Amino acid sequence: MRLVADRDATYVIQIRGKVEPHWQAELQMQLTYAETESGTITTLTGYLPDQAAMLGVLNRLAMWGYQIVQVRYLPPNGPS
């Protein structure tokens, strides 16, 4: 499958560690948390207009020192 992320879509990004709730507004994504044997996993879910916006979120998270575990692209017509 080829990822086509040049248009609007919902993205689901999983991060190792807890992203503080006050970052939710800046990232414009909903945050949820899960406790695992290896620690907290934060899941960020939200609509982004294009790949550049998604890369902006990933760059911020990386600058803040978070380890990105997974990125999922959900096209407008449903899950891929």
GROMACS .gro file of C-alpha atoms in nm:
model
   80
    1MET     CA    1   0.000   0.000   0.000
    2ARG     CA    2   0.124   0.348  -0.085
    3LEU     CA    3   0.069   0.630   0.163
    4VAL     CA    4  -0.099   0.928  -0.001
    5ALA     CA    5  -0.082   1.206   0.256
    6ASP     CA    6  -0.102   1.513   0.035
    7ARG     CA    7  -0.461   1.592   0.131
    8ASP     CA    8  -0.667   1.631   0.444
    9ALA     CA    9  -0.702   1.330   0.670
   10THR     CA   10  -0.716   1.214   1.026
   11TYR     CA   11  -0.384   1.107   1.176
   12VAL     CA   12  -0.319   0.884   1.477
   13ILE     CA   13   0.028   0.928   1.628
   14GLN     CA   14   0.158   0.720   1.917
   15ILE     CA   15   0.434   0.854   2.142
   16ARG     CA   16   0.632   0.685   2.417
   17GLY     CA   17   0.581   0.893   2.731
   18LYS     CA   18   0.316   1.137   2.848
   19VAL     CA   19   0.256   1.447   2.638
   20GLU     CA   20   0.125   1.705   2.883
   21PRO     CA   21  -0.240   1.803   2.831
   22HIS     CA   22  -0.160   2.173   2.781
   23TRP     CA   23   0.008   2.085   2.447
   24GLN     CA   24  -0.325   1.959   2.308
   25ALA     CA   25  -0.430   2.308   2.194
   26GLU     CA   26  -0.098   2.384   2.023
   27LEU     CA   27  -0.086   2.049   1.845
   28GLN     CA   28  -0.458   2.067   1.760
   29MET     CA   29  -0.494   1.697   1.834
   30GLN     CA   30  -0.680   1.503   2.101
   31LEU     CA   31  -0.457   1.328   2.357
   32THR     CA   32  -0.533   0.995   2.522
   33TYR     CA   33  -0.310   0.786   2.746
   34ALA     CA   34  -0.250   0.416   2.799
   35GLU     CA   35  -0.031   0.252   3.059
   36THR     CA   36   0.178  -0.039   2.932
   37GLU     CA   37   0.445  -0.259   3.089
   38SER     CA   38   0.709  -0.030   2.938
   39GLY     CA   39   0.542   0.296   3.049
   40THR     CA   40   0.290   0.550   2.924
   41ILE     CA   41   0.191   0.569   2.558
   42THR     CA   42   0.024   0.891   2.444
   43THR     CA   43  -0.203   0.870   2.139
   44LEU     CA   44  -0.265   1.192   1.948
   45THR     CA   45  -0.564   1.186   1.714
   46GLY     CA   46  -0.679   1.465   1.490
   47TYR     CA   47  -0.757   1.609   1.152
   48LEU     CA   48  -0.465   1.768   0.969
   49PRO     CA   49  -0.497   1.947   0.635
   50ASP     CA   50  -0.193   1.792   0.466
   51GLN     CA   51   0.142   1.615   0.504
   52ALA     CA   52   0.322   1.939   0.590
   53ALA     CA   53   0.098   1.984   0.896
   54MET     CA   54   0.160   1.624   1.001
   55LEU     CA   55   0.536   1.672   0.967
   56GLY     CA   56   0.508   1.990   1.176
   57VAL     CA   57   0.348   1.792   1.459
   58LEU     CA   58   0.611   1.517   1.433
   59ASN     CA   59   0.893   1.773   1.433
   60ARG     CA   60   0.758   1.942   1.747
   61LEU     CA   61   0.729   1.610   1.926
   62ALA     CA   62   1.083   1.514   1.826
   63MET     CA   63   1.218   1.855   1.938
   64TRP     CA   64   1.049   1.803   2.274
   65GLY     CA   65   1.233   1.469   2.306
   66TYR     CA   66   0.947   1.224   2.256
   67GLN     CA   67   0.999   0.891   2.084
   68ILE     CA   68   0.749   0.843   1.801
   69VAL     CA   69   0.620   0.485   1.806
   70GLN     CA   70   0.366   0.485   1.524
   71VAL     CA   71   0.193   0.714   1.272
   72ARG     CA   72  -0.132   0.608   1.107
   73TYR     CA   73  -0.303   0.789   0.822
   74LEU     CA   74  -0.681   0.752   0.804
   75PRO     CA   75  -0.808   0.880   0.469
   76PRO     CA   76  -1.133   1.079   0.459
   77ASN     CA   77  -1.329   0.778   0.331
   78GLY     CA   78  -1.233   0.549   0.623
   79PRO     CA   79  -0.944   0.351   0.774
   80SER     CA   80  -0.667   0.221   0.553
   0.00000   0.00000   0.00000
